[in-house]
Tab-separated table of N, CA and C in Angstrom:
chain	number	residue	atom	x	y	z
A	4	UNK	N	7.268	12.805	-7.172
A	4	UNK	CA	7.222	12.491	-5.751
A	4	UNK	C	5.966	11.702	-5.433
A	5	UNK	N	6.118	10.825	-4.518
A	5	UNK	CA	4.958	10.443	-4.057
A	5	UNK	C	4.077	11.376	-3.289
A	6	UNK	N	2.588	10.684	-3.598
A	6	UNK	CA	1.568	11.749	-2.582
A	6	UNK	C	1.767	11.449	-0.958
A	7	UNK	N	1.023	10.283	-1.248
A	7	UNK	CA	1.166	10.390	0.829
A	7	UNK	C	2.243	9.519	0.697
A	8	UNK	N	2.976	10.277	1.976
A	8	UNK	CA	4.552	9.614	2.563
A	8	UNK	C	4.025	9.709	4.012
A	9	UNK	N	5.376	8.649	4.430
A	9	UNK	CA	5.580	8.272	5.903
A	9	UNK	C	6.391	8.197	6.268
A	10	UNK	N	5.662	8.967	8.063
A	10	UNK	CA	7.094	9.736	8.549
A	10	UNK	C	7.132	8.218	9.342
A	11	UNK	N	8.881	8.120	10.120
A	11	UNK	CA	9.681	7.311	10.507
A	11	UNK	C	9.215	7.136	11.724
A	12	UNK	N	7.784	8.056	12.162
A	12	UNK	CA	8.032	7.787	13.427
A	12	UNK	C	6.633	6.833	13.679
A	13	UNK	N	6.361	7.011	12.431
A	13	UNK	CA	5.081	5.673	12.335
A	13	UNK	C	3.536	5.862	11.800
A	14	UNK	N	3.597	7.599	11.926
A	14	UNK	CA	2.192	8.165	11.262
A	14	UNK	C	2.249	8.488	10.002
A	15	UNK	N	1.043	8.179	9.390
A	15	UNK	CA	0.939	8.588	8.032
A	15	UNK	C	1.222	9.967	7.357
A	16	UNK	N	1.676	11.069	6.826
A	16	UNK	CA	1.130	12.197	6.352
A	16	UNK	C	0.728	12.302	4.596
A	17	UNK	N	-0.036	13.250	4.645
A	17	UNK	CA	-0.596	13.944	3.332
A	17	UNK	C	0.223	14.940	3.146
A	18	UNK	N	1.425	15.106	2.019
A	18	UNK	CA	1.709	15.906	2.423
A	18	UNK	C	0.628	17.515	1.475
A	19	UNK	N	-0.062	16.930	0.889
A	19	UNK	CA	-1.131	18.195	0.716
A	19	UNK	C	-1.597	18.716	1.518
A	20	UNK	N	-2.119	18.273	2.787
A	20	UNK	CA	-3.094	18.424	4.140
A	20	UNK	C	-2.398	18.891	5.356
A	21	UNK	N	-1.007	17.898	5.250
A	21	UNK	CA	-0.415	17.808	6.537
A	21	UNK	C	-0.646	16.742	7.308
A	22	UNK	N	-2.189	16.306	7.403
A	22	UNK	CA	-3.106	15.696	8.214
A	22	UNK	C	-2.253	14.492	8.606
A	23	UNK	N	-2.044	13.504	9.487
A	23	UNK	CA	-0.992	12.688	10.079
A	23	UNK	C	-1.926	11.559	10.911
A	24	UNK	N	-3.096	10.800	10.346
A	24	UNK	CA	-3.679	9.895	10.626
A	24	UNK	C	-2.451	8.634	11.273
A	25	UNK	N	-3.032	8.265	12.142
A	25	UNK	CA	-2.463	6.781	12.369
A	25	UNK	C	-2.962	5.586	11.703
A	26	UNK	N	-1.664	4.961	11.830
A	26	UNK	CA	-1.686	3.626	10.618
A	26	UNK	C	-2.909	3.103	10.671
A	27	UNK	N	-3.347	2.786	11.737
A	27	UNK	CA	-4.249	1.491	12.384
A	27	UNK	C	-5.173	2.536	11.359
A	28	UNK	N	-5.704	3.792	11.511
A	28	UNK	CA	-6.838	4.115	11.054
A	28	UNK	C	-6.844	3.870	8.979
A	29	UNK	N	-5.365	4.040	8.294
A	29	UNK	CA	-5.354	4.237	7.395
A	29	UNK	C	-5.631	2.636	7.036
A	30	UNK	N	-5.192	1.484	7.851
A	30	UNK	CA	-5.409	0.156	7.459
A	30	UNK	C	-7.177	-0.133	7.240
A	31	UNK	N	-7.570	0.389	8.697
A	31	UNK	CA	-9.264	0.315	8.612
A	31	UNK	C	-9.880	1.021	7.302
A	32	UNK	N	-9.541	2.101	6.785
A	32	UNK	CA	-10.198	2.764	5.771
A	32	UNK	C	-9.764	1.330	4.694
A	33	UNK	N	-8.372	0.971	4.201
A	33	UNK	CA	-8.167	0.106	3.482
A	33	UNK	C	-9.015	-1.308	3.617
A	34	UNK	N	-9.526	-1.616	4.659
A	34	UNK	CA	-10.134	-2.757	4.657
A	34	UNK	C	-11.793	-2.640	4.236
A	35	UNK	N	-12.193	-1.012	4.908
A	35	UNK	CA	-13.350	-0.831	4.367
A	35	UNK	C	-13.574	-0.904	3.192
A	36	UNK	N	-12.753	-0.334	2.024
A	36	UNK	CA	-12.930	0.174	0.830
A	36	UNK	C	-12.460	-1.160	-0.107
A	37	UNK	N	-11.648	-1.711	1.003
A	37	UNK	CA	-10.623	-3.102	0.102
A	37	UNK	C	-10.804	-3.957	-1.424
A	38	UNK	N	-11.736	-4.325	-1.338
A	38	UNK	CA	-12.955	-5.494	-1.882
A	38	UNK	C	-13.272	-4.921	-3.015
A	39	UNK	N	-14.136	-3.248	-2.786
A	39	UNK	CA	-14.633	-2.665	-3.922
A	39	UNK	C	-13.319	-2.038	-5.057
A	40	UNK	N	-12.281	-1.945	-4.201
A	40	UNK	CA	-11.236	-1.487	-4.905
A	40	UNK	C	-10.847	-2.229	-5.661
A	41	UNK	N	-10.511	-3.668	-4.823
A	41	UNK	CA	-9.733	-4.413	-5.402
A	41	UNK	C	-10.854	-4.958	-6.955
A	42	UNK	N	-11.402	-4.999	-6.445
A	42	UNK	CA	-12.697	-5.701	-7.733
A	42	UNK	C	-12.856	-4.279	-9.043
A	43	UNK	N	-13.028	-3.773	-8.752
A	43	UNK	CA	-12.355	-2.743	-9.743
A	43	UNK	C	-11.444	-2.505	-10.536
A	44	UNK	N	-10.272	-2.732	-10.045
A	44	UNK	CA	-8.702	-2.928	-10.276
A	44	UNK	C	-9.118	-4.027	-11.167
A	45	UNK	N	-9.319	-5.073	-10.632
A	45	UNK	CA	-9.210	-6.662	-11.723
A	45	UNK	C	-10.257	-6.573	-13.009
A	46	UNK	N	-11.236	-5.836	-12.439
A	46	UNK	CA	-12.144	-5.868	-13.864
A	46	UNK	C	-12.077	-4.631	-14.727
A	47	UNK	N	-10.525	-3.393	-14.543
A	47	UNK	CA	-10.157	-2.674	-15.755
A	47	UNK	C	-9.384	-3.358	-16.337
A	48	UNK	N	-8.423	-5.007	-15.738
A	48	UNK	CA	-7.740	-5.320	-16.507
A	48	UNK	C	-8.232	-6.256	-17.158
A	49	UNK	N	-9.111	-6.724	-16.766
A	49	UNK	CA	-9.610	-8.657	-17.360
A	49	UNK	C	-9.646	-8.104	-19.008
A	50	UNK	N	-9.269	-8.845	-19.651
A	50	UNK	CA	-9.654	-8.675	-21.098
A	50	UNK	C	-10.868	-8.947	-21.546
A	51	UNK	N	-11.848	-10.075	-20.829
A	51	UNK	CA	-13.301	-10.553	-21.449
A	51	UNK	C	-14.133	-9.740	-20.475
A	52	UNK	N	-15.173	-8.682	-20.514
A	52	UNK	CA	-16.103	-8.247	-19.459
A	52	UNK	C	-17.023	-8.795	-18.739
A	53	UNK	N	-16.956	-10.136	-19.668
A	53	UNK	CA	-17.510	-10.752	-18.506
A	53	UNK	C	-17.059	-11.287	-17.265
A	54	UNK	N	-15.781	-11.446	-17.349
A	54	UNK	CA	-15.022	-11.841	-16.355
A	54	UNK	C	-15.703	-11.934	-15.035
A	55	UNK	N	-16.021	-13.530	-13.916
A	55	UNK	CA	-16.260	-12.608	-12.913
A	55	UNK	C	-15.377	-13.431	-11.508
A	56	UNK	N	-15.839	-12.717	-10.267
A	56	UNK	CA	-14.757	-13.183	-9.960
A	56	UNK	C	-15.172	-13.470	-8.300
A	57	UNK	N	-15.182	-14.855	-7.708
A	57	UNK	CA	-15.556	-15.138	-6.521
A	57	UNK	C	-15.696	-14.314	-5.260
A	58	UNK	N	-16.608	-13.952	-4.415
A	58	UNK	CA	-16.620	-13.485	-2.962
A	58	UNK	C	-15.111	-13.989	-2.117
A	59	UNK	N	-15.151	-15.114	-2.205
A	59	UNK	CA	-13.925	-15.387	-1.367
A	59	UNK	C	-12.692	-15.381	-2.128
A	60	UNK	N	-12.254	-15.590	-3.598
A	60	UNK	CA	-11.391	-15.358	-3.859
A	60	UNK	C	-10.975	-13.533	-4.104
A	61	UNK	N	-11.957	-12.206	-4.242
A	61	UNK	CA	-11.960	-10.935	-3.728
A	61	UNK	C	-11.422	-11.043	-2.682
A	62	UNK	N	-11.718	-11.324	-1.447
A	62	UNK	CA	-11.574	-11.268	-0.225
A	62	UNK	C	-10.116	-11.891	0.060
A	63	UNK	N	-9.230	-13.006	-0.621
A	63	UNK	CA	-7.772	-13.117	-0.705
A	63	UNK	C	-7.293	-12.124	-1.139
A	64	UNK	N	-8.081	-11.727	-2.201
A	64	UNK	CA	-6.596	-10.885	-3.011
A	64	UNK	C	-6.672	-9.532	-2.858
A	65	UNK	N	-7.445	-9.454	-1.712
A	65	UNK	CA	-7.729	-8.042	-1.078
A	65	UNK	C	-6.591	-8.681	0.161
A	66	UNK	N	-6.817	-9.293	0.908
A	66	UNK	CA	-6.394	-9.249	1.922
A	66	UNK	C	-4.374	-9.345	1.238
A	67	UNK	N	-4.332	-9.650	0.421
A	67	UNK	CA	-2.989	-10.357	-0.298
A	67	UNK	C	-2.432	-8.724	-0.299
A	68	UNK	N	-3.493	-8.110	-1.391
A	68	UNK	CA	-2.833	-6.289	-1.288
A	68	UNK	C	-2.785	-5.536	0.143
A	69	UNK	N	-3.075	-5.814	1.059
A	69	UNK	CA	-3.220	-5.275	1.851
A	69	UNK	C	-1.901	-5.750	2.773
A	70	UNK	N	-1.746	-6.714	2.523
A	70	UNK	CA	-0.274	-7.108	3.094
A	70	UNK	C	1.076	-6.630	2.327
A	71	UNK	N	1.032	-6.790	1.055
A	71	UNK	CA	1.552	-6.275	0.047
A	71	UNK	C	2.081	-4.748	0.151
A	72	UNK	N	0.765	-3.724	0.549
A	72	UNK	CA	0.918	-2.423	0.583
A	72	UNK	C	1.778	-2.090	1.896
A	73	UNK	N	1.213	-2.982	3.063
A	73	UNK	CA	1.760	-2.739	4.457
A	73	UNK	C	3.443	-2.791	4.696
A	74	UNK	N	3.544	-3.948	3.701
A	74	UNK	CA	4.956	-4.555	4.036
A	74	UNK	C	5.794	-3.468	2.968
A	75	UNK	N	5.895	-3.184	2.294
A	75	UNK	CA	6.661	-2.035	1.407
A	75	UNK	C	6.559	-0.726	2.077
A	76	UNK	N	5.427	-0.407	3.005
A	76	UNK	CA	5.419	0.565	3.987
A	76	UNK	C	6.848	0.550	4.990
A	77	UNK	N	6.364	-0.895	5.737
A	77	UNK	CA	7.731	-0.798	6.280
A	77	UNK	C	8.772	-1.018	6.279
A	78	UNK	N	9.305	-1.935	4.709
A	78	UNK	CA	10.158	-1.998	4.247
A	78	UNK	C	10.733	-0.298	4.353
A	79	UNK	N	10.135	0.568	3.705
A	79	UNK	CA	10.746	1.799	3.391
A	79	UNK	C	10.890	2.513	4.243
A	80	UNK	N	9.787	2.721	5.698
A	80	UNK	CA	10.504	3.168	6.509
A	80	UNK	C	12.039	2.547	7.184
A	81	UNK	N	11.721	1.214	7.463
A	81	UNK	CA	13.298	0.820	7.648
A	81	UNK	C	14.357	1.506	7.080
A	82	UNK	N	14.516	1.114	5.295
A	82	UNK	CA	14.960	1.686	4.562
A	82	UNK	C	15.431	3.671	4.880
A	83	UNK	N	14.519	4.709	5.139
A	83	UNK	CA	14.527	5.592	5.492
A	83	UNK	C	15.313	5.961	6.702
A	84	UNK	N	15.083	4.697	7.603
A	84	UNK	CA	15.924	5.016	9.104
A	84	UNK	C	17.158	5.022	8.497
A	85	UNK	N	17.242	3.692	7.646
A	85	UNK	CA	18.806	3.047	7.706
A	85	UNK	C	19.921	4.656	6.874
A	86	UNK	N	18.933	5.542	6.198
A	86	UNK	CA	19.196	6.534	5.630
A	86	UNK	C	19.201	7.886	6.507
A	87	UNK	N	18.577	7.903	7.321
A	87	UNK	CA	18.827	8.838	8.529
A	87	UNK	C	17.736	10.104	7.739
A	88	UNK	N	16.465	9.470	7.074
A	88	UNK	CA	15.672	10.483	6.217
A	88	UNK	C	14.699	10.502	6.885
A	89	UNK	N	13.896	11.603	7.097
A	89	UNK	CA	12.538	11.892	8.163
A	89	UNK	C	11.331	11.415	7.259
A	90	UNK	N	11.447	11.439	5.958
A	90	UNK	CA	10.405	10.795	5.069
A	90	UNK	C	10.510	9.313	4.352
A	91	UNK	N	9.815	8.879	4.051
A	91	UNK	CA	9.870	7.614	3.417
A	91	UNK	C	9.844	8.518	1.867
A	92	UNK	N	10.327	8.272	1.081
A	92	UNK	CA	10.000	8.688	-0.569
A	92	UNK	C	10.208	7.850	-1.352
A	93	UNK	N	9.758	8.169	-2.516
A	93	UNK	CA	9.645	7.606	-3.538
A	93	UNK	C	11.424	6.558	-3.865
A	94	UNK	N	12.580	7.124	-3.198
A	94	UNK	CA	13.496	6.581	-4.014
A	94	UNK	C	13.203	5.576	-2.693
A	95	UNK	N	12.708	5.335	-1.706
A	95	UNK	CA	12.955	4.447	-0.403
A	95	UNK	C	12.262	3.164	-0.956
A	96	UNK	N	11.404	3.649	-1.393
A	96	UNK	CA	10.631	2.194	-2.161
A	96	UNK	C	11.046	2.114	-3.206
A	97	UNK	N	11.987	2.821	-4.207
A	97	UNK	CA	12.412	2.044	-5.216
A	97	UNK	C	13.521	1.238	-4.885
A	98	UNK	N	14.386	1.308	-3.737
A	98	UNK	CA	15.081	0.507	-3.002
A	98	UNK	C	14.852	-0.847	-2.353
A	99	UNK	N	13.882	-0.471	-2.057
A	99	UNK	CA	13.281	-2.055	-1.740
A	99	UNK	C	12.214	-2.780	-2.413
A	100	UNK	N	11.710	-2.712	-3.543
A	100	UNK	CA	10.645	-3.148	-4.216
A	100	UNK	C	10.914	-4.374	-4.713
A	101	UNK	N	12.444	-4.262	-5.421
A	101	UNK	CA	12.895	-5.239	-6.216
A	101	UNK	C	12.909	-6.829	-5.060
A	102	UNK	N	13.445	-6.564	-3.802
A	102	UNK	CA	13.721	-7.575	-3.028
A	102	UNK	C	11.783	-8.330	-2.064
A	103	UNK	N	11.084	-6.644	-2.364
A	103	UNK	CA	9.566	-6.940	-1.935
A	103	UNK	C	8.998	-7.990	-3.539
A	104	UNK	N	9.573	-7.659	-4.219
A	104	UNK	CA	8.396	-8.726	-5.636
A	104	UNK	C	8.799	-9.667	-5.374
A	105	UNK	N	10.383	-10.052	-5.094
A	105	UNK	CA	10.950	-11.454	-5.315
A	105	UNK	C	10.489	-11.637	-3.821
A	106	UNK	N	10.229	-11.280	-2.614
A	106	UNK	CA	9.461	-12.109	-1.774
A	106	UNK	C	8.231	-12.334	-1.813
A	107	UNK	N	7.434	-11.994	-2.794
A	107	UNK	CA	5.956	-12.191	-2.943
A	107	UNK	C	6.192	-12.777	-3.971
């Protein structure tokens, strides 16, 4: 199962916590953290360590995941309505992923 799911009605939950943050806040944490994440991510995969990798091109491909993550969000809630399911899960995004890669 996935960890955090989303309910249909637009808030986030944990379902460890319960806790039910709103989007807007879960986007802001993502933008805070964005950059360092994303730069992380690219330099467990680069094969040479030295690899390095521009301020502004970070800052695309942060902003690129961040659209990326959003839009499969609501791909799946859609998905979830169109299913009459109170959660988004794991099979909601395996439903739409295939049609989310081929639009990215």
């Amino acid at each position: 199962m996935l960890g955090p799911a989303t309910r249909c009605c637009g808030t986030f939950t944990s379902r460890a916590s319960g806790f039910h943050p709103p989007a807007a806040l879960l986007v802001t944490c993502w933008t805070a953290l964005g950059e360092e994440l994303v730069s992380r991510l690219l330099h467990v995969h680069f094969k040479d360590d030295k690899t390095k990798v521009s301020g502004d091109a970070l800052q695309l491909m942060a902003e690129l995941l961040k659209i990326f993550v959003v839009e499969a969000a609501v791909r799946g809630v859609r998905q979830a309505q169109a299913e009459d399911a109170i959660l988004v899960d794991v099979d909601q995004l395996e439903k739409v992923l295939p049609q989310l890669l081929l639009d990215f």
